[in-house]
Short mmCIF file of C-alpha atoms in Angstrom, two decimals:
data_model
loop_
_atom_site.label_atom_id
_atom_site.label_comp_id
_atom_site.label_asym_id
_atom_site.label_seq_id
_atom_site.Cartn_x
_atom_site.Cartn_y
_atom_site.Cartn_z
CA MET A 123 -33.42 22.09 -58.18
CA THR A 124 -32.56 24.12 -61.12
CA LEU A 125 -32.38 28.11 -61.34
CA ASP A 126 -35.39 28.19 -63.55
CA ASN A 127 -37.36 26.17 -61.06
CA VAL A 128 -36.32 28.66 -58.30
CA GLU A 129 -37.84 31.43 -60.46
CA LYS A 130 -40.71 30.07 -60.88
CA LYS A 131 -41.24 28.93 -57.24
CA LEU A 132 -39.61 31.30 -54.79
CA ARG A 133 -42.01 33.40 -53.25
CA LEU A 134 -41.75 36.45 -51.09
CA SER A 135 -43.29 37.53 -48.03
CA VAL A 136 -42.63 40.40 -45.17
CA LEU A 137 -41.89 40.52 -41.55
CA ASP A 138 -42.02 43.85 -40.12
CA GLN A 139 -41.19 44.98 -36.57
CA SER A 140 -42.30 48.52 -36.59
CA PRO A 141 -38.91 49.99 -36.50
CA VAL A 142 -39.08 53.39 -34.76
CA PRO A 143 -36.90 55.94 -36.72
CA ALA A 144 -34.79 58.35 -34.60
CA GLY A 145 -36.65 61.83 -34.49
CA SER A 146 -40.28 60.30 -34.85
CA MET A 147 -42.67 58.91 -32.39
CA PRO A 148 -43.85 55.02 -32.00
CA GLY A 149 -47.14 55.97 -33.40
CA GLN A 150 -45.59 56.89 -36.64
CA ALA A 151 -43.68 53.57 -36.64
CA LEU A 152 -47.25 51.62 -36.43
CA GLN A 153 -48.62 53.89 -39.25
CA ASN A 154 -45.41 53.11 -41.25
CA SER A 155 -46.28 49.55 -40.82
CA ILE A 156 -49.86 50.01 -41.99
CA GLU A 157 -48.45 51.71 -45.07
CA LEU A 158 -46.12 49.09 -45.85
CA ALA A 159 -48.66 46.40 -45.58
CA ARG A 160 -50.88 48.30 -48.22
CA LEU A 161 -47.96 48.50 -50.48
CA VAL A 162 -46.74 45.01 -50.44
CA ASP A 163 -50.49 43.79 -50.66
CA GLY A 164 -50.54 45.56 -54.03
CA LEU A 165 -47.09 44.39 -55.03
CA GLY A 166 -47.82 40.68 -54.86
CA TYR A 167 -46.02 39.77 -51.59
CA GLY A 168 -47.72 36.52 -50.02
CA ARG A 169 -47.67 37.31 -46.27
CA PHE A 170 -47.24 40.12 -44.16
CA TRP A 171 -46.16 39.16 -40.49
CA MET A 172 -45.88 41.43 -37.39
CA SER A 173 -43.47 40.71 -34.62
CA GLU A 174 -43.71 41.07 -30.83
CA HIS A 175 -41.28 43.05 -29.00
CA HIS A 176 -41.30 44.45 -25.28
CA ALA A 177 -40.09 47.62 -23.64
CA MET A 178 -37.83 48.64 -26.92
CA ASP A 179 -37.58 52.17 -27.98
CA THR A 180 -36.39 50.43 -31.26
CA LEU A 181 -39.37 48.62 -32.38
CA ALA A 182 -42.91 49.62 -31.71
CA CYS A 183 -45.07 46.54 -32.23
CA THR A 184 -45.76 44.97 -28.71
CA ALA A 185 -49.18 43.56 -29.50
CA PRO A 186 -49.38 42.04 -33.24
CA GLU A 187 -52.80 40.84 -32.82
CA VAL A 188 -53.95 44.43 -32.50
CA ILE A 189 -52.15 46.16 -35.39
CA LEU A 190 -53.12 43.02 -37.55
CA ALA A 191 -56.98 43.80 -37.04
CA ARG A 192 -56.18 47.15 -38.63
CA ILE A 193 -53.81 45.81 -41.40
CA GLY A 194 -56.37 43.33 -42.35
CA ALA A 195 -58.86 46.03 -43.11
CA GLU A 196 -56.40 48.24 -44.97
CA THR A 197 -55.33 45.19 -47.31
CA LYS A 198 -57.37 43.03 -49.76
CA ARG A 199 -55.43 39.59 -50.59
CA ILE A 200 -52.24 39.19 -48.59
CA ARG A 201 -52.13 36.81 -45.75
CA ILE A 202 -51.58 38.61 -42.15
CA GLY A 203 -50.03 37.01 -39.31
CA SER A 204 -47.97 37.28 -36.23
CA GLY A 205 -44.12 36.48 -36.48
CA GLY A 206 -44.85 35.88 -33.93
CA ILE A 207 -46.88 35.27 -30.67
CA MET A 208 -44.62 34.75 -27.78
CA LEU A 209 -46.85 32.07 -26.33
CA PRO A 210 -45.16 31.71 -22.77
CA HIS A 211 -46.42 35.07 -21.94
CA TYR A 212 -50.01 34.21 -22.59
CA THR A 213 -52.75 31.39 -21.93
CA PRO A 214 -53.49 29.35 -25.16
CA LEU A 215 -57.28 30.14 -24.65
CA LYS A 216 -56.75 33.98 -25.12
CA VAL A 217 -54.36 33.35 -28.01
CA ALA A 218 -56.94 31.25 -29.57
CA GLU A 219 -59.55 33.72 -29.20
CA CYS A 220 -57.74 36.61 -30.53
CA PHE A 221 -56.74 34.74 -33.56
CA ARG A 222 -60.10 33.18 -34.13
CA THR A 223 -61.42 36.72 -34.25
CA LEU A 224 -58.83 37.73 -36.75
CA HIS A 225 -59.79 34.65 -38.74
CA ALA A 226 -63.56 35.54 -38.23
CA LEU A 227 -62.90 39.10 -39.71
CA TYR A 228 -60.56 37.75 -42.64
CA PRO A 229 -61.42 34.14 -43.11
CA GLY A 230 -58.69 32.36 -45.31
CA ARG A 231 -55.94 35.00 -44.58
CA VAL A 232 -54.70 34.62 -41.07
CA ASP A 233 -51.48 32.90 -39.92
CA LEU A 234 -50.66 32.15 -36.40
CA GLY A 235 -46.90 32.20 -35.79
CA ILE A 236 -45.80 31.26 -32.28
CA GLY A 237 -42.44 30.94 -30.62
CA ARG A 238 -41.05 30.80 -26.90
CA ALA A 239 -38.49 33.66 -26.83
CA PRO A 240 -39.40 36.44 -24.44
CA GLY A 241 -39.37 39.35 -26.90
CA GLY A 242 -37.48 41.36 -24.24
CA GLY A 243 -35.14 41.28 -21.34
CA PRO A 244 -35.64 39.08 -18.29
CA ILE A 245 -37.29 41.75 -16.28
CA GLU A 246 -39.80 42.25 -19.11
CA ALA A 247 -40.45 38.31 -19.20
CA LEU A 248 -41.16 38.43 -15.53
CA ALA A 249 -43.46 41.30 -15.93
CA LEU A 250 -45.26 39.46 -18.31
CA LYS A 251 -45.53 36.39 -16.61
CA ARG A 252 -48.76 34.77 -15.99
CA ASP A 253 -48.00 33.72 -12.35
CA ARG A 254 -45.09 35.32 -10.63
CA LYS A 255 -45.55 32.94 -7.29
CA THR A 256 -43.90 30.26 -9.17
CA LYS A 257 -40.62 29.42 -11.11
CA MET A 258 -40.38 30.29 -14.71
CA LEU A 259 -41.10 26.71 -15.97
CA ASP A 260 -40.67 25.89 -19.63
CA ASP A 261 -44.06 24.50 -20.41
CA PHE A 262 -44.01 25.57 -24.13
CA PRO A 263 -44.83 21.99 -25.47
CA ASP A 264 -47.85 21.82 -23.12
CA GLN A 265 -49.10 25.41 -24.21
CA VAL A 266 -48.77 24.48 -27.87
CA SER A 267 -50.92 21.24 -27.38
CA GLU A 268 -53.30 23.18 -25.68
CA LEU A 269 -53.50 26.09 -28.24
CA LEU A 270 -53.91 23.53 -31.20
CA ALA A 271 -56.35 21.66 -29.34
CA PHE A 272 -58.49 24.95 -28.83
CA LEU A 273 -58.09 26.03 -32.39
CA GLY A 274 -59.19 22.38 -33.65
CA HIS A 275 -61.61 21.37 -30.82
CA ARG A 276 -59.28 18.32 -30.39
CA PHE A 277 -59.28 17.88 -26.59
CA PRO A 278 -59.55 14.20 -25.49
CA GLU A 279 -62.83 12.99 -24.26
CA GLY A 280 -62.88 13.60 -20.53
CA HIS A 281 -60.32 16.52 -20.60
CA PRO A 282 -61.54 19.43 -18.46
CA PHE A 283 -61.48 21.94 -21.42
CA ALA A 284 -63.24 19.47 -23.97
CA GLY A 285 -66.42 21.48 -23.50
CA ILE A 286 -65.05 24.90 -24.12
CA ARG A 287 -66.05 26.49 -27.64
CA VAL A 288 -63.42 29.17 -28.68
CA SER A 289 -65.60 32.04 -30.12
CA PRO A 290 -66.02 33.37 -32.56
CA GLU A 291 -66.67 30.11 -34.18
CA MET A 292 -66.25 29.97 -38.06
CA PRO A 293 -65.40 27.24 -40.43
CA GLY A 294 -61.66 26.73 -40.73
CA ALA A 295 -58.90 27.95 -38.40
CA PRO A 296 -55.88 30.23 -38.56
CA ASP A 297 -52.71 28.61 -39.96
CA VAL A 298 -50.35 27.95 -37.16
CA TRP A 299 -46.47 28.11 -37.75
CA MET A 300 -43.66 27.28 -35.45
CA LEU A 301 -41.20 29.99 -35.40
CA GLY A 302 -37.69 29.89 -34.15
CA SER A 303 -33.89 30.61 -34.36
CA SER A 304 -32.41 27.11 -32.81
CA MET A 305 -32.31 23.69 -33.54
CA TRP A 306 -34.96 23.19 -30.48
CA SER A 307 -37.43 25.17 -32.79
CA ALA A 308 -37.00 22.76 -35.67
CA ALA A 309 -37.68 19.85 -33.44
CA ALA A 310 -40.81 21.21 -31.92
CA ALA A 311 -42.09 21.95 -35.73
CA VAL A 312 -41.68 18.20 -36.20
CA GLU A 313 -43.22 17.13 -32.96
CA PHE A 314 -46.35 19.06 -33.81
CA GLY A 315 -46.38 18.42 -37.48
CA LEU A 316 -46.54 22.30 -38.27
CA PRO A 317 -44.86 24.46 -40.92
CA TYR A 318 -41.65 26.10 -39.91
CA SER A 319 -40.11 29.44 -40.07
CA PHE A 320 -36.60 30.08 -39.15
CA ALA A 321 -35.17 33.37 -38.17
CA HIS A 322 -32.00 33.52 -39.94
CA PHE A 323 -31.71 37.53 -39.92
CA PHE A 324 -31.65 37.07 -36.16
CA SER A 325 -29.28 33.94 -35.79
CA PRO A 326 -27.80 32.73 -38.95
CA VAL A 327 -25.37 30.20 -37.64
CA ASN A 328 -27.88 26.89 -37.64
CA THR A 329 -30.32 27.98 -40.67
CA ARG A 330 -29.26 24.89 -42.83
CA ALA A 331 -29.03 22.57 -39.98
CA ALA A 332 -32.38 23.46 -38.49
CA ILE A 333 -34.29 23.40 -41.76
CA GLU A 334 -32.56 20.00 -42.85
CA THR A 335 -33.49 18.67 -39.42
CA TYR A 336 -37.01 19.89 -39.79
CA ARG A 337 -37.30 18.46 -43.27
CA ARG A 338 -35.69 15.09 -42.38
CA GLY A 339 -37.96 14.50 -39.40
CA PHE A 340 -41.21 15.72 -40.77
CA THR A 341 -44.05 13.24 -41.11
CA GLU A 342 -47.45 13.94 -42.39
CA SER A 343 -49.97 15.82 -39.95
CA ILE A 344 -53.47 17.14 -39.86
CA TYR A 345 -51.71 20.47 -40.36
CA ARG A 346 -49.52 19.68 -43.21
CA LYS A 347 -49.16 16.75 -45.59
CA ALA A 348 -45.45 17.63 -46.08
CA ALA A 349 -42.60 19.76 -44.80
CA GLU A 350 -43.17 23.45 -45.53
CA ALA A 351 -40.20 25.74 -44.33
CA THR A 352 -39.29 29.43 -44.74
CA ALA A 353 -36.64 31.47 -43.47
CA ALA A 354 -36.50 35.05 -42.68
CA VAL A 355 -33.83 37.34 -43.88
CA GLY A 356 -32.92 41.03 -43.81
CA VAL A 357 -32.92 42.92 -47.18
CA ILE A 358 -31.84 46.42 -48.01
CA CYS A 359 -32.43 47.01 -51.74
CA ALA A 360 -31.38 50.57 -53.48
CA GLU A 361 -30.50 51.65 -57.16
CA THR A 362 -27.01 51.33 -56.43
CA GLN A 363 -24.98 49.20 -54.11
CA GLU A 364 -23.43 52.48 -52.70
CA GLU A 365 -26.88 53.74 -51.63
CA ALA A 366 -27.83 50.42 -50.02
CA GLU A 367 -24.59 50.13 -47.97
CA PHE A 368 -25.16 53.49 -46.89
CA LEU A 369 -28.68 52.74 -45.75
CA PHE A 370 -27.54 49.61 -44.13
CA SER A 371 -25.34 51.83 -42.01
CA SER A 372 -28.60 52.32 -39.60
CA VAL A 373 -28.93 48.45 -39.13
CA ARG A 374 -25.13 47.75 -38.46
CA LEU A 375 -25.45 50.37 -35.51
CA LEU A 376 -28.60 49.13 -34.54
CA GLN A 377 -27.02 45.70 -34.06
CA ARG A 378 -24.13 46.91 -32.27
CA ARG A 379 -26.27 49.04 -29.82
CA ILE A 380 -28.71 45.94 -29.19
CA ARG A 381 -25.93 43.72 -28.17
CA GLN A 382 -24.83 46.32 -25.70
CA GLY A 383 -28.42 46.68 -24.19
CA ASP A 384 -28.93 49.99 -26.04
CA ARG A 385 -32.56 49.97 -27.35
CA ARG A 386 -32.76 53.56 -28.98
CA PRO A 387 -34.69 54.44 -32.04
CA VAL A 388 -33.22 53.67 -35.29
CA ALA A 389 -30.38 56.02 -36.25
CA SER A 390 -30.47 57.96 -39.46
CA PRO A 391 -27.68 56.41 -41.94
CA GLU A 392 -25.68 59.88 -41.53
CA GLU A 393 -25.66 59.42 -37.72
CA ALA A 394 -24.89 55.90 -38.05
CA ALA A 395 -21.91 56.14 -40.30
CA ARG A 396 -20.48 58.68 -37.85
CA GLU A 397 -20.79 56.68 -34.86
CA LEU A 398 -19.63 53.47 -36.82
CA TYR A 399 -16.57 55.43 -37.99
CA LEU A 400 -15.68 56.09 -34.39
CA LEU A 401 -16.72 52.80 -32.70
CA GLY A 402 -16.68 50.41 -35.52
CA ASP A 403 -18.65 47.10 -35.70
CA MET A 404 -19.18 44.81 -33.04
CA PRO A 405 -18.20 41.30 -34.16
CA GLN A 406 -21.06 38.61 -34.28
CA GLU A 407 -21.69 35.35 -35.27
CA GLU A 408 -22.22 34.66 -38.90
CA GLY A 409 -23.34 31.51 -41.10
CA GLU A 410 -23.29 30.48 -44.58
CA TRP A 411 -25.31 33.52 -45.63
CA PRO A 412 -25.32 36.89 -44.33
CA ARG A 413 -27.93 38.23 -41.76
CA TYR A 414 -28.78 41.22 -44.53
CA PHE A 415 -28.75 40.90 -48.26
CA VAL A 416 -27.56 44.27 -49.12
CA GLY A 417 -27.36 45.73 -52.51
CA THR A 418 -28.98 46.32 -56.05
CA PRO A 419 -32.03 44.52 -57.04
CA ALA A 420 -30.24 42.21 -59.42
CA LEU A 421 -27.54 41.19 -56.67
CA VAL A 422 -30.03 40.76 -53.85
CA ARG A 423 -32.07 38.52 -56.15
CA GLU A 424 -29.31 36.44 -57.14
CA ARG A 425 -28.40 35.93 -53.71
CA LEU A 426 -31.71 35.18 -52.32
CA GLU A 427 -32.30 32.65 -55.09
CA ALA A 428 -29.03 31.02 -54.44
CA MET A 429 -29.77 30.51 -50.72
CA ALA A 430 -33.24 29.38 -51.45
CA GLU A 431 -31.80 26.91 -53.95
CA GLU A 432 -29.35 25.71 -51.25
CA LEU A 433 -31.86 25.11 -48.69
CA GLY A 434 -34.58 23.93 -50.90
CA ILE A 435 -37.20 26.27 -49.91
CA GLY A 436 -39.83 28.04 -51.79
CA GLU A 437 -40.41 31.10 -49.72
CA LEU A 438 -38.21 33.74 -48.19
CA ILE A 439 -39.60 36.34 -45.66
CA VAL A 440 -38.13 39.66 -46.05
CA ASN A 441 -37.34 42.14 -43.20
CA THR A 442 -36.35 45.50 -44.04
CA ILE A 443 -35.19 48.16 -41.70
CA VAL A 444 -34.28 51.69 -43.14
CA TRP A 445 -34.49 55.01 -41.37
CA GLU A 446 -36.31 56.96 -43.96
CA GLN A 447 -39.82 55.29 -44.44
CA LYS A 448 -39.68 56.46 -48.27
CA LYS A 449 -36.51 54.38 -48.97
CA ARG A 450 -37.80 51.44 -46.83
CA LEU A 451 -40.88 51.29 -49.23
CA ARG A 452 -38.74 51.85 -52.27
CA SER A 453 -36.72 48.77 -51.28
CA TYR A 454 -39.57 46.43 -51.25
CA GLU A 455 -40.81 48.12 -54.55
CA LEU A 456 -37.32 47.34 -56.13
CA LEU A 457 -37.27 43.70 -54.82
CA ALA A 458 -40.81 43.11 -56.24
CA GLU A 459 -39.86 44.42 -59.54
CA GLU A 460 -36.81 42.35 -60.13
CA PHE A 461 -38.56 39.16 -59.02
CA GLY A 462 -41.38 40.17 -61.52
CA MET A 463 -44.11 39.86 -58.79
CA GLY A 464 -47.74 41.30 -59.13
CA VAL A 465 -47.95 44.37 -61.52
CA PHE A 466 -44.37 43.77 -62.60
CA ALA A 467 -44.87 40.15 -63.67
CA GLY A 468 -45.04 41.02 -67.54
CA GLU A 469 -42.11 43.11 -67.33
CA ARG A 470 -40.05 40.56 -65.69
CA ASP A 471 -41.07 37.99 -68.17
CA ALA A 472 -40.13 40.31 -71.03
CA ARG A 473 -36.74 40.82 -69.83
CA MET A 474 -36.17 37.04 -69.42
CA VAL A 475 -37.14 36.36 -72.88
CA ASP A 476 -34.71 39.14 -74.15
CA LEU A 477 -32.03 37.79 -72.13
CA ARG A 478 -32.55 33.80 -73.49
CA SER A 479 -33.07 35.20 -76.97
#
């Protein structure tokens, strides 16, 4: 794949977690997500996915299906979806009903990303458990099969659920994605013939191996004729490298705290820099590419394109955590401008002509 092909083909989408800035309330974090969705819809990003996390002061979105209903109304064209629904906490029928409702409201725009992680600690997982009288069995494959059958009316004849009609019934269905950060998730995406998104920003060690395993094993299914993979990456863009690194201090401290079980809101970069000066960073596993791409728009674009080219993927999903909302929005604006997305398409084309003339 040539660099010119990457320029033409690489698409950017958004994964938002409703990060809670220290000094503000979780409700404001949810409003920040709505504001971000409106912005990236206008900038030309392809998707806007919301995550699911539980019992964390750091991240406010516990129910992506709820906030997606609002975000769909606040946007015009961008696809909206879950990144993702942690299926073990729910019954497949209820998830199918929630996302068929979203599909009825915003037909042709809804993605249903599913995963099996708890989205919290073991106590939260127990509290969310459907049946606490039995052991916590891993029946995720059975749940996925049931969910897909409910969404597509594909239960075999004689199945006890074959007569259930999932309301509201509308033509089409949400587009189901398998999400994960392990080799297991890649195999699951192959098994069910689903598109696949790998959480590189969370677990960067197996990114290449997982995506290559998925691509090699994929065979045509009713959901996709060919393999379709994305990777979710952390990004912070600013006008200067120094500013971007300063803003990144908040994420560095956040990563340190989470590894120690500290779920406080996102610290300001000033507070983070002071604490990191005293404590330092906590070592963590890294892969071929960093969890977060930090720097000027040109540098970030160069590195994102190189990663996409190496992986042979046409889309990256961007996750940006910055303490100050204005600068978080600006990071997405700078990235969109550098990639020549939406309203910036003409400007980017003009710059490329100048560079090649």
